[in-house]
mmCIF file of C-alpha atoms and ligand atoms in Angstrom:
data_model
loop_
_atom_site.group_PDB
_atom_site.id
_atom_site.type_symbol
_atom_site.label_atom_id
_atom_site.label_comp_id
_atom_site.label_asym_id
_atom_site.label_seq_id
_atom_site.Cartn_x
_atom_site.Cartn_y
_atom_site.Cartn_z
ATOM 1 C CA MET T 1213 150.131 101.139 -110.119
ATOM 2 C CA PRO T 1214 151.338 101.138 -113.704
ATOM 3 C CA THR T 1215 153.614 98.295 -114.757
ATOM 4 C CA THR T 1216 157.036 99.099 -116.141
ATOM 5 C CA VAL T 1217 158.043 97.108 -119.208
ATOM 6 C CA ASN T 1218 161.056 96.931 -121.506
ATOM 7 C CA ALA T 1219 160.837 98.701 -124.853
ATOM 8 C CA TYR T 1220 162.847 100.284 -127.679
ATOM 9 C CA SER T 1221 162.243 103.913 -128.526
ATOM 10 C CA ALA T 1222 163.198 106.573 -131.034
ATOM 11 C CA THR T 1223 164.146 109.881 -129.431
ATOM 12 C CA ALA T 1224 165.079 111.969 -132.493
ATOM 13 C CA ALA T 1225 164.931 111.626 -136.270
ATOM 14 C CA ASP T 1226 168.673 111.188 -136.637
ATOM 15 C CA GLN T 1227 169.243 108.945 -133.621
ATOM 16 C CA PRO T 1228 169.123 105.151 -133.526
ATOM 17 C CA LEU T 1229 166.402 103.468 -131.490
ATOM 18 C CA ARG T 1230 167.609 102.541 -128.023
ATOM 19 C CA PRO T 1231 166.469 100.321 -125.129
ATOM 20 C CA THR T 1232 164.227 102.006 -122.598
ATOM 21 C CA THR T 1233 161.371 101.253 -120.221
ATOM 22 C CA ILE T 1234 157.782 102.481 -120.396
ATOM 23 C CA ASP T 1235 154.780 102.336 -118.077
ATOM 24 C CA ARG T 1236 151.645 100.431 -118.998
ATOM 25 C CA ARG T 1237 148.389 101.356 -117.268
ATOM 26 C CA ASP T 1238 146.553 98.983 -114.967
ATOM 27 C CA PRO T 1239 143.896 97.139 -116.930
ATOM 28 C CA GLY T 1240 140.460 98.787 -116.760
ATOM 29 C CA PRO T 1241 137.272 96.697 -116.806
ATOM 30 C CA HIS T 1242 137.333 96.330 -120.613
ATOM 31 C CA ASP T 1243 141.097 96.006 -121.047
ATOM 32 C CA VAL T 1244 143.264 93.017 -121.733
ATOM 33 C CA VAL T 1245 146.953 92.893 -120.889
ATOM 34 C CA ILE T 1246 148.850 91.238 -123.713
ATOM 35 C CA ASP T 1247 152.270 89.671 -123.319
ATOM 36 C CA ILE T 1248 153.794 90.561 -126.676
ATOM 37 C CA ALA T 1249 155.717 87.754 -128.351
ATOM 38 C CA TYR T 1250 156.485 89.361 -131.722
ATOM 39 C CA ALA T 1251 156.276 92.786 -133.322
ATOM 40 C CA GLY T 1252 156.685 93.334 -137.057
ATOM 41 C CA ILE T 1253 158.669 96.261 -138.454
ATOM 42 C CA CYS T 1254 156.424 98.221 -140.825
ATOM 43 C CA HIS T 1255 157.867 100.918 -143.074
ATOM 44 C CA SER T 1256 155.447 103.307 -141.320
ATOM 45 C CA ASP T 1257 157.456 102.767 -138.110
ATOM 46 C CA ILE T 1258 160.492 104.074 -139.968
ATOM 47 C CA HIS T 1259 158.661 107.022 -141.567
ATOM 48 C CA THR T 1260 157.461 107.999 -138.076
ATOM 49 C CA ALA T 1261 160.688 107.410 -136.134
ATOM 50 C CA ARG T 1262 162.648 109.399 -138.724
ATOM 51 C CA ALA T 1263 160.106 112.258 -138.797
ATOM 52 C CA GLU T 1264 159.366 111.764 -142.498
ATOM 53 C CA TRP T 1265 155.690 112.546 -141.860
ATOM 54 C CA GLY T 1266 156.444 115.544 -139.666
ATOM 55 C CA GLN T 1267 157.722 115.731 -136.137
ATOM 56 C CA PRO T 1268 156.371 112.874 -133.995
ATOM 57 C CA ASN T 1269 155.880 113.114 -130.259
ATOM 58 C CA TYR T 1270 159.234 111.698 -129.088
ATOM 59 C CA PRO T 1271 160.013 109.365 -127.467
ATOM 60 C CA VAL T 1272 158.225 107.037 -129.901
ATOM 61 C CA VAL T 1273 157.930 103.315 -129.215
ATOM 62 C CA PRO T 1274 156.882 102.068 -132.670
ATOM 63 C CA GLY T 1275 155.215 98.800 -133.582
ATOM 64 C CA HIS T 1276 151.678 98.162 -134.818
ATOM 65 C CA GLU T 1277 152.021 94.567 -135.931
ATOM 66 C CA ILE T 1278 151.631 92.932 -132.555
ATOM 67 C CA ALA T 1279 151.086 89.266 -131.729
ATOM 68 C CA GLY T 1280 151.024 87.748 -128.268
ATOM 69 C CA THR T 1281 149.049 86.080 -125.522
ATOM 70 C CA VAL T 1282 146.460 87.467 -123.145
ATOM 71 C CA ALA T 1283 147.995 87.637 -119.653
ATOM 72 C CA VAL T 1284 145.291 89.452 -117.660
ATOM 73 C CA VAL T 1285 141.671 90.373 -118.399
ATOM 74 C CA GLY T 1286 139.648 93.205 -116.876
ATOM 75 C CA ASP T 1287 136.508 92.415 -114.849
ATOM 76 C CA GLU T 1288 134.072 92.996 -117.689
ATOM 77 C CA VAL T 1289 136.042 91.520 -120.564
ATOM 78 C CA SER T 1290 133.861 89.011 -122.399
ATOM 79 C CA ARG T 1291 135.643 88.202 -125.647
ATOM 80 C CA TYR T 1292 139.010 86.989 -124.390
ATOM 81 C CA GLN T 1293 140.450 84.761 -121.706
ATOM 82 C CA VAL T 1294 143.910 84.447 -120.233
ATOM 83 C CA GLY T 1295 146.052 82.405 -122.621
ATOM 84 C CA ASP T 1296 144.227 83.423 -125.820
ATOM 85 C CA ARG T 1297 146.421 84.186 -128.836
ATOM 86 C CA VAL T 1298 145.691 87.705 -129.998
ATOM 87 C CA GLY T 1299 146.884 90.536 -132.197
ATOM 88 C CA VAL T 1300 146.778 94.329 -132.206
ATOM 89 C CA GLY T 1301 147.160 96.444 -135.325
ATOM 90 C CA CYS T 1302 147.464 100.134 -136.107
ATOM 91 C CA PHE T 1303 144.934 101.578 -133.679
ATOM 92 C CA VAL T 1304 143.845 100.887 -130.119
ATOM 93 C CA ASP T 1305 140.727 103.057 -129.824
ATOM 94 C CA SER T 1306 138.289 105.278 -131.721
ATOM 95 C CA CYS T 1307 135.229 107.349 -130.800
ATOM 96 C CA ARG T 1308 132.822 104.373 -131.242
ATOM 97 C CA GLU T 1309 129.953 106.760 -132.041
ATOM 98 C CA CYS T 1310 130.499 108.291 -135.469
ATOM 99 C CA ASP T 1311 129.137 106.804 -138.697
ATOM 100 C CA ALA T 1312 132.515 105.309 -139.590
ATOM 101 C CA CYS T 1313 132.909 103.610 -136.206
ATOM 102 C CA ARG T 1314 129.343 102.300 -136.314
ATOM 103 C CA ALA T 1315 129.940 100.939 -139.801
ATOM 104 C CA GLY T 1316 133.016 99.054 -138.626
ATOM 105 C CA ASP T 1317 135.379 101.437 -140.409
ATOM 106 C CA GLU T 1318 137.045 102.560 -137.183
ATOM 107 C CA GLN T 1319 140.219 103.325 -139.120
ATOM 108 C CA TYR T 1320 138.314 106.246 -140.661
ATOM 109 C CA CYS T 1321 136.802 107.444 -137.356
ATOM 110 C CA GLU T 1322 135.569 111.001 -137.898
ATOM 111 C CA ARG T 1323 137.224 112.129 -134.683
ATOM 112 C CA GLY T 1324 140.395 110.281 -135.561
ATOM 113 C CA MET T 1325 141.323 106.809 -134.431
ATOM 114 C CA THR T 1326 143.880 106.451 -131.667
ATOM 115 C CA GLY T 1327 147.105 105.172 -133.175
ATOM 116 C CA THR T 1328 148.838 102.304 -131.427
ATOM 117 C CA TYR T 1329 151.814 104.632 -131.027
ATOM 118 C CA ASN T 1330 152.546 108.342 -131.371
ATOM 119 C CA ALA T 1331 148.983 109.199 -130.305
ATOM 120 C CA VAL T 1332 147.230 110.068 -127.050
ATOM 121 C CA GLY T 1333 144.875 107.603 -125.378
ATOM 122 C CA ARG T 1334 141.623 108.261 -123.493
ATOM 123 C CA ASP T 1335 143.654 108.454 -120.308
ATOM 124 C CA GLY T 1336 145.584 111.409 -121.699
ATOM 125 C CA GLN T 1337 148.785 109.402 -121.863
ATOM 126 C CA PRO T 1338 150.890 108.908 -125.004
ATOM 127 C CA THR T 1339 150.349 105.558 -126.685
ATOM 128 C CA HIS T 1340 153.316 103.267 -127.158
ATOM 129 C CA GLY T 1341 153.499 100.387 -129.604
ATOM 130 C CA GLY T 1342 154.698 96.859 -129.989
ATOM 131 C CA TYR T 1343 158.472 97.225 -129.582
ATOM 132 C CA SER T 1344 157.790 96.381 -125.953
ATOM 133 C CA THR T 1345 157.086 93.326 -123.858
ATOM 134 C CA ALA T 1346 153.457 94.061 -122.962
ATOM 135 C CA ILE T 1347 150.566 96.312 -123.986
ATOM 136 C CA VAL T 1348 147.161 97.107 -122.465
ATOM 137 C CA VAL T 1349 144.316 97.413 -124.981
ATOM 138 C CA ASP T 1350 140.520 97.604 -124.846
ATOM 139 C CA GLU T 1351 139.189 94.203 -125.889
ATOM 140 C CA ASN T 1352 137.176 95.781 -128.720
ATOM 141 C CA TYR T 1353 140.420 96.705 -130.475
ATOM 142 C CA VAL T 1354 141.997 93.269 -130.193
ATOM 143 C CA CYS T 1355 141.738 90.447 -132.754
ATOM 144 C CA ARG T 1356 141.957 86.699 -132.276
ATOM 145 C CA ILE T 1357 144.790 84.885 -134.015
ATOM 146 C CA PRO T 1358 143.293 81.631 -135.284
ATOM 147 C CA GLU T 1359 144.825 78.248 -134.504
ATOM 148 C CA GLY T 1360 147.118 77.213 -137.303
ATOM 149 C CA LEU T 1361 148.720 80.656 -137.657
ATOM 150 C CA ASP T 1362 151.973 80.902 -135.722
ATOM 151 C CA LEU T 1363 152.365 84.167 -133.818
ATOM 152 C CA ASP T 1364 155.568 85.200 -135.607
ATOM 153 C CA VAL T 1365 154.161 84.942 -139.133
ATOM 154 C CA ALA T 1366 150.799 86.326 -137.979
ATOM 155 C CA ALA T 1367 152.200 89.563 -136.507
ATOM 156 C CA PRO T 1368 152.754 91.331 -139.874
ATOM 157 C CA LEU T 1369 149.196 90.531 -140.929
ATOM 158 C CA LEU T 1370 147.926 93.042 -138.363
ATOM 159 C CA CYS T 1371 149.097 95.899 -140.584
ATOM 160 C CA ALA T 1372 150.498 94.591 -143.877
ATOM 161 C CA GLY T 1373 147.823 91.886 -144.146
ATOM 162 C CA ILE T 1374 144.786 94.081 -143.542
ATOM 163 C CA THR T 1375 146.190 96.963 -145.609
ATOM 164 C CA LEU T 1376 146.165 94.681 -148.658
ATOM 165 C CA TYR T 1377 143.117 92.577 -147.818
ATOM 166 C CA SER T 1378 140.773 95.546 -147.462
ATOM 167 C CA PRO T 1379 141.306 97.129 -150.917
ATOM 168 C CA LEU T 1380 141.579 93.746 -152.641
ATOM 169 C CA ARG T 1381 138.121 92.902 -151.234
ATOM 170 C CA HIS T 1382 136.695 96.367 -151.837
ATOM 171 C CA TRP T 1383 137.736 96.418 -155.500
ATOM 172 C CA ASN T 1384 136.692 92.779 -155.994
ATOM 173 C CA ALA T 1385 139.980 91.038 -156.670
ATOM 174 C CA GLY T 1386 138.965 87.538 -157.722
ATOM 175 C CA PRO T 1387 138.640 85.163 -160.654
ATOM 176 C CA GLY T 1388 138.795 86.926 -164.000
ATOM 177 C CA LYS T 1389 140.458 90.037 -162.512
ATOM 178 C CA LYS T 1390 143.959 91.115 -163.471
ATOM 179 C CA VAL T 1391 145.634 92.582 -160.411
ATOM 180 C CA ALA T 1392 149.100 94.149 -160.268
ATOM 181 C CA ILE T 1393 151.028 94.833 -157.085
ATOM 182 C CA ILE T 1394 153.783 97.449 -157.185
ATOM 183 C CA GLY T 1395 156.649 96.695 -154.775
ATOM 184 C CA LEU T 1396 157.468 93.295 -153.308
ATOM 185 C CA GLY T 1397 158.165 94.378 -149.748
ATOM 186 C CA GLY T 1398 156.301 93.817 -146.488
ATOM 187 C CA LEU T 1399 152.919 94.925 -147.806
ATOM 188 C CA GLY T 1400 153.424 93.712 -151.348
ATOM 189 C CA HIS T 1401 154.399 90.136 -150.610
ATOM 190 C CA VAL T 1402 151.367 89.578 -148.381
ATOM 191 C CA GLY T 1403 149.246 91.180 -151.102
ATOM 192 C CA VAL T 1404 150.509 88.662 -153.654
ATOM 193 C CA LYS T 1405 149.514 85.791 -151.387
ATOM 194 C CA ILE T 1406 146.076 87.217 -150.586
ATOM 195 C CA ALA T 1407 145.216 88.251 -154.161
ATOM 196 C CA HIS T 1408 146.269 84.809 -155.387
ATOM 197 C CA ALA T 1409 144.130 83.125 -152.709
ATOM 198 C CA MET T 1410 141.183 85.285 -153.814
ATOM 199 C CA GLY T 1411 141.588 83.827 -157.299
ATOM 200 C CA ALA T 1412 142.891 86.881 -159.177
ATOM 201 C CA GLU T 1413 145.568 86.773 -161.889
ATOM 202 C CA VAL T 1414 148.461 88.450 -160.103
ATOM 203 C CA THR T 1415 151.379 90.428 -161.542
ATOM 204 C CA VAL T 1416 154.269 91.826 -159.524
ATOM 205 C CA LEU T 1417 155.826 95.099 -160.661
ATOM 206 C CA SER T 1418 159.181 95.296 -158.893
ATOM 207 C CA GLN T 1419 162.199 97.525 -159.466
ATOM 208 C CA SER T 1420 164.205 94.540 -160.733
ATOM 209 C CA LEU T 1421 163.862 90.808 -161.380
ATOM 210 C CA LYS T 1422 165.984 89.954 -158.310
ATOM 211 C CA LYS T 1423 163.031 88.630 -156.307
ATOM 212 C CA MET T 1424 161.206 87.030 -159.237
ATOM 213 C CA GLU T 1425 161.584 83.444 -158.043
ATOM 214 C CA ASP T 1426 160.111 84.392 -154.666
ATOM 215 C CA GLY T 1427 157.269 86.348 -156.254
ATOM 216 C CA LEU T 1428 156.212 83.398 -158.383
ATOM 217 C CA ARG T 1429 156.494 81.033 -155.411
ATOM 218 C CA LEU T 1430 154.278 83.337 -153.331
ATOM 219 C CA GLY T 1431 151.549 83.128 -155.960
ATOM 220 C CA ALA T 1432 152.249 85.668 -158.707
ATOM 221 C CA ASP T 1433 151.437 84.600 -162.262
ATOM 222 C CA HIS T 1434 153.688 87.227 -163.860
ATOM 223 C CA TYR T 1435 156.646 89.337 -162.761
ATOM 224 C CA TYR T 1436 158.080 92.441 -164.418
ATOM 225 C CA ALA T 1437 160.870 94.904 -163.694
ATOM 226 C CA THR T 1438 159.844 98.551 -163.694
ATOM 227 C CA SER T 1439 163.466 99.528 -164.437
ATOM 228 C CA ASP T 1440 162.858 98.089 -167.928
ATOM 229 C CA PRO T 1441 161.004 100.664 -170.074
ATOM 230 C CA ASP T 1442 159.547 97.824 -172.156
ATOM 231 C CA THR T 1443 157.429 96.817 -169.138
ATOM 232 C CA PHE T 1444 155.288 99.926 -169.477
ATOM 233 C CA ARG T 1445 154.818 99.369 -173.220
ATOM 234 C CA LEU T 1446 153.982 95.673 -172.863
ATOM 235 C CA LEU T 1447 151.484 96.205 -170.043
ATOM 236 C CA ARG T 1448 149.693 99.265 -171.420
ATOM 237 C CA ASN T 1449 145.915 99.181 -170.605
ATOM 238 C CA GLU T 1450 146.393 95.773 -168.969
ATOM 239 C CA PHE T 1451 145.084 95.740 -165.388
ATOM 240 C CA ASP T 1452 141.698 96.007 -163.690
ATOM 241 C CA LEU T 1453 143.336 96.861 -160.401
ATOM 242 C CA ILE T 1454 146.795 98.096 -159.456
ATOM 243 C CA VAL T 1455 147.805 98.321 -155.815
ATOM 244 C CA ASN T 1456 150.796 100.553 -155.064
ATOM 245 C CA THR T 1457 152.728 99.607 -151.934
ATOM 246 C CA VAL T 1458 155.863 101.648 -152.644
ATOM 247 C CA SER T 1459 157.180 103.814 -149.819
ATOM 248 C CA ALA T 1460 158.879 106.281 -152.193
ATOM 249 C CA ASN T 1461 157.496 108.673 -154.826
ATOM 250 C CA LEU T 1462 156.965 107.098 -158.259
ATOM 251 C CA ASP T 1463 156.090 108.544 -161.657
ATOM 252 C CA MET T 1464 152.409 107.699 -161.255
ATOM 253 C CA SER T 1465 151.404 108.560 -164.830
ATOM 254 C CA LYS T 1466 153.433 105.605 -166.109
ATOM 255 C CA PHE T 1467 151.629 103.210 -163.781
ATOM 256 C CA LEU T 1468 148.179 104.700 -164.488
ATOM 257 C CA GLY T 1469 148.881 103.958 -168.147
ATOM 258 C CA MET T 1470 148.741 100.251 -167.284
ATOM 259 C CA LEU T 1471 145.059 100.451 -166.249
ATOM 260 C CA ALA T 1472 142.382 99.003 -168.538
ATOM 261 C CA ILE T 1473 139.053 100.792 -169.080
ATOM 262 C CA ASN T 1474 137.411 101.493 -165.695
ATOM 263 C CA GLY T 1475 140.555 100.314 -163.928
ATOM 264 C CA THR T 1476 141.579 101.600 -160.506
ATOM 265 C CA LEU T 1477 144.996 102.286 -159.038
ATOM 266 C CA VAL T 1478 144.868 102.151 -155.250
ATOM 267 C CA GLU T 1479 147.576 104.068 -153.422
ATOM 268 C CA LEU T 1480 148.699 102.410 -150.187
ATOM 269 C CA GLY T 1481 152.242 103.739 -149.887
ATOM 270 C CA LEU T 1482 152.660 106.953 -147.933
ATOM 271 C CA PRO T 1483 155.731 108.609 -149.439
ATOM 272 C CA GLU T 1484 157.180 111.745 -147.959
ATOM 273 C CA HIS T 1485 156.234 114.035 -150.888
ATOM 274 C CA PRO T 1486 152.912 114.702 -152.685
ATOM 275 C CA ILE T 1487 151.985 112.557 -155.687
ATOM 276 C CA GLU T 1488 151.654 114.311 -159.041
ATOM 277 C CA ILE T 1489 149.100 113.051 -161.565
ATOM 278 C CA PRO T 1490 148.582 114.549 -165.023
ATOM 279 C CA ALA T 1491 144.815 114.725 -165.674
ATOM 280 C CA GLY T 1492 145.159 112.882 -168.969
ATOM 281 C CA ALA T 1493 146.453 109.805 -167.163
ATOM 282 C CA VAL T 1494 143.041 109.277 -165.526
ATOM 283 C CA THR T 1495 140.639 110.724 -168.110
ATOM 284 C CA ARG T 1496 141.861 108.133 -170.572
ATOM 285 C CA ASN T 1497 140.136 104.767 -169.999
ATOM 286 C CA ARG T 1498 137.871 106.348 -167.349
ATOM 287 C CA ARG T 1499 140.506 105.430 -164.786
ATOM 288 C CA SER T 1500 140.327 105.971 -161.040
ATOM 289 C CA PHE T 1501 143.091 106.866 -158.647
ATOM 290 C CA ALA T 1502 142.083 105.825 -155.131
ATOM 291 C CA GLY T 1503 143.534 105.205 -151.709
ATOM 292 C CA SER T 1504 142.942 102.900 -148.768
ATOM 293 C CA MET T 1505 144.145 102.785 -145.179
ATOM 294 C CA ILE T 1506 144.383 99.559 -143.144
ATOM 295 C CA GLY T 1507 140.909 98.196 -142.212
ATOM 296 C CA GLY T 1508 138.370 98.025 -139.390
ATOM 297 C CA ILE T 1509 138.488 95.582 -136.496
ATOM 298 C CA ALA T 1510 135.839 93.192 -137.884
ATOM 299 C CA GLU T 1511 137.518 93.217 -141.277
ATOM 300 C CA THR T 1512 140.906 92.578 -139.652
ATOM 301 C CA GLN T 1513 139.413 89.532 -137.931
ATOM 302 C CA GLU T 1514 137.931 88.419 -141.268
ATOM 303 C CA MET T 1515 141.386 88.802 -142.850
ATOM 304 C CA LEU T 1516 143.054 86.729 -140.105
ATOM 305 C CA ASP T 1517 140.455 83.977 -140.537
ATOM 306 C CA PHE T 1518 140.924 84.104 -144.334
ATOM 307 C CA CYS T 1519 144.698 83.856 -143.961
ATOM 308 C CA ALA T 1520 144.432 80.911 -141.548
ATOM 309 C CA GLU T 1521 142.052 79.143 -143.911
ATOM 310 C CA HIS T 1522 144.422 79.639 -146.848
ATOM 311 C CA GLY T 1523 147.635 78.977 -144.914
ATOM 312 C CA ILE T 1524 148.853 82.546 -145.390
ATOM 313 C CA GLY T 1525 151.440 83.995 -143.055
ATOM 314 C CA ALA T 1526 154.127 86.597 -143.752
ATOM 315 C CA GLU T 1527 157.590 85.554 -144.940
ATOM 316 C CA ILE T 1528 159.677 86.761 -142.057
ATOM 317 C CA GLU T 1529 163.157 87.236 -140.695
ATOM 318 C CA VAL T 1530 163.021 87.134 -136.890
ATOM 319 C CA ILE T 1531 165.536 89.499 -135.278
ATOM 320 C CA ASP T 1532 166.759 90.386 -131.825
ATOM 321 C CA ALA T 1533 166.003 93.883 -130.550
ATOM 322 C CA GLU T 1534 169.594 95.021 -130.967
ATOM 323 C CA ALA T 1535 169.252 94.496 -134.736
ATOM 324 C CA ILE T 1536 166.335 96.954 -135.095
ATOM 325 C CA ASN T 1537 168.421 99.852 -136.436
ATOM 326 C CA GLU T 1538 170.178 97.680 -138.987
ATOM 327 C CA ALA T 1539 166.802 96.266 -140.012
ATOM 328 C CA TYR T 1540 165.495 99.822 -140.572
ATOM 329 C CA ASP T 1541 168.354 100.528 -142.968
ATOM 330 C CA ARG T 1542 167.753 97.281 -144.795
ATOM 331 C CA VAL T 1543 164.030 97.994 -145.197
ATOM 332 C CA VAL T 1544 164.800 101.420 -146.657
ATOM 333 C CA ALA T 1545 167.260 99.768 -149.065
ATOM 334 C CA SER T 1546 164.512 97.276 -150.170
ATOM 335 C CA ASP T 1547 166.717 94.550 -148.678
ATOM 336 C CA VAL T 1548 164.055 92.684 -146.730
ATOM 337 C CA ARG T 1549 162.582 89.259 -147.412
ATOM 338 C CA TYR T 1550 159.915 90.156 -146.590
ATOM 339 C CA ARG T 1551 159.206 91.402 -143.075
ATOM 340 C CA PHE T 1552 161.471 91.807 -140.069
ATOM 341 C CA VAL T 1553 159.827 90.610 -136.883
ATOM 342 C CA ILE T 1554 161.266 91.437 -133.468
ATOM 343 C CA ASP T 1555 161.439 88.638 -130.914
ATOM 344 C CA THR T 1556 160.331 90.742 -127.947
ATOM 345 C CA ALA T 1557 161.979 88.360 -125.467
ATOM 346 C CA THR T 1558 165.221 90.125 -126.498
ATOM 347 C CA LEU T 1559 164.023 93.630 -125.561
HETATM 348 P P1 LIG W 968 158.684 97.979 -147.573
HETATM 349 O O1 LIG W 968 158.727 96.630 -146.924
HETATM 350 O O2 LIG W 968 159.867 98.854 -147.518
HETATM 351 O O3 LIG W 968 158.214 97.734 -149.102
HETATM 352 C C1 LIG W 968 158.153 98.770 -150.033
HETATM 353 C C2 LIG W 968 158.630 98.224 -151.379
HETATM 354 O O4 LIG W 968 158.544 99.284 -152.322
HETATM 355 C C3 LIG W 968 160.084 97.800 -151.439
HETATM 356 O O5 LIG W 968 160.294 96.486 -150.999
HETATM 357 C C4 LIG W 968 160.411 97.948 -152.902
HETATM 358 O O6 LIG W 968 159.931 96.818 -153.624
HETATM 359 C C5 LIG W 968 159.575 99.146 -153.304
HETATM 360 N N1 LIG W 968 160.372 100.385 -153.302
HETATM 361 C C6 LIG W 968 161.026 100.948 -152.266
HETATM 362 N N2 LIG W 968 161.663 102.062 -152.643
HETATM 363 C C7 LIG W 968 161.406 102.214 -153.953
HETATM 364 C C8 LIG W 968 161.765 103.185 -154.918
HETATM 365 N N3 LIG W 968 162.552 104.237 -154.593
HETATM 366 N N4 LIG W 968 161.295 103.046 -156.174
HETATM 367 C C9 LIG W 968 160.521 101.996 -156.503
HETATM 368 N N5 LIG W 968 160.151 101.043 -155.621
HETATM 369 C C10 LIG W 968 160.592 101.156 -154.377
HETATM 370 O O7 LIG W 968 157.510 98.859 -146.938
HETATM 371 P P2 LIG W 968 156.065 98.413 -146.396
HETATM 372 O O8 LIG W 968 156.165 98.196 -144.932
HETATM 373 O O9 LIG W 968 155.519 97.378 -147.279
HETATM 374 O O10 LIG W 968 155.274 99.801 -146.561
HETATM 375 C C11 LIG W 968 155.141 100.396 -147.843
HETATM 376 C C12 LIG W 968 154.490 101.760 -147.744
HETATM 377 O O11 LIG W 968 153.126 101.604 -147.333
HETATM 378 C C13 LIG W 968 155.119 102.713 -146.728
HETATM 379 O O12 LIG W 968 155.090 104.020 -147.259
HETATM 380 C C14 LIG W 968 154.179 102.607 -145.524
HETATM 381 O O13 LIG W 968 154.214 103.745 -144.707
HETATM 382 C C15 LIG W 968 152.867 102.465 -146.228
HETATM 383 N N6 LIG W 968 151.795 101.834 -145.449
HETATM 384 C C16 LIG W 968 150.534 102.245 -145.703
HETATM 385 C C17 LIG W 968 149.463 101.637 -145.057
HETATM 386 C C18 LIG W 968 148.072 102.017 -145.390
HETATM 387 O O14 LIG W 968 147.175 101.730 -144.599
HETATM 388 N N7 LIG W 968 147.804 102.644 -146.510
HETATM 389 C C19 LIG W 968 149.700 100.636 -144.118
HETATM 390 C C20 LIG W 968 151.017 100.228 -143.892
HETATM 391 C C21 LIG W 968 152.060 100.838 -144.563
HETATM 392 P P3 LIG W 968 160.737 96.210 -154.886
HETATM 393 O O15 LIG W 968 162.115 95.932 -154.365
HETATM 394 O O16 LIG W 968 159.951 94.991 -155.219
HETATM 395 O O17 LIG W 968 160.724 97.228 -155.967
HETATM 396 ZN ZN1 LIG W 969 152.064 99.516 -140.751
HETATM 397 ZN ZN1 LIG W 970 134.451 107.319 -134.647
#
């Protein structure tokens, strides 16, 4: 007998999210039932709910920054016990057999990972995300939230945290490396903290200087406004690594111009329209334009352990469920400091 739980769902691109109920399957032998305490609001939730990436499979219950407590474990679960503090990120399954899955890069599963929402699970049922009071997930797609990280500030790490940690590790952010982060939003602010903890020299490239004090407090060494044309002149050929977290389309050639020889710009934002790059912007300085998408389960656990060790949580504003639609508008207006987190007790 499936269990019915409270949730919030989007039913059309131009409609607000509304309260609803959804069914969660009975736990199978390898499943854990998680009582969700907090769910972060990622800009990807908004892109999906508002059909900016194409028509989703409505009704959509978004939420892939999930933190909570294990309530029930299946008979063969070995990694978790009732009462454990756990998190779930952007996917809840993958094929487990392809090269990517075997390498721990389940996010790049050749058969496609199963998204935490707006996907179809092994049972043929649509997946529904964290804007709900409970979720049932195979234990292999669950991470442990270390002691010392509160659940509310940990929730956004499950997407924003790993999305920044993975490329910062891959492109060796660390001492002696000049790293710039474009956009001080949900992803960007966690990126500043992580890159700083890795020992890199960190620069924030924001639309204005409004959030400069915060950026420096979070660990940035430098802070520039991209609305000031001088920024692009001053920082020409400056960075080893630039990480773009912006949810809208930017003039990428201007940002590529900030890369030093052999520098890489990693695209993380997923704007609605294609990105245009003049060839000369990358041939000069032997530059690379790259991308990265979240991270695998083992790497997500590594990120959580790293964040606990360095005292890194997200800067959050906890909201009641009824404030979700207003929060969406504020995220789109870059008016978020720096992640909205839903208290799921209010669903
Ligand atoms: P967010 O909290 O809205 O942050 C995006 C930031 O980009 C804003 O705070 C703002 O920073 C800047 N920005 C927004 N609109 C802009 C514009 N028109 N021009 C210039 N800058 C602008 O969003 P998020 O949750 O961090 O997500 C960011 C993007 O990453 C989204 O597209 C999301 O779908 C994508 N994403 C990708 C992955 C992945 O695996 N690759 C994972 C999660 C999310 P300033 O105010 O500082 O300028
Ligand atoms: Zn996300
Ligand atoms: Zn696979």
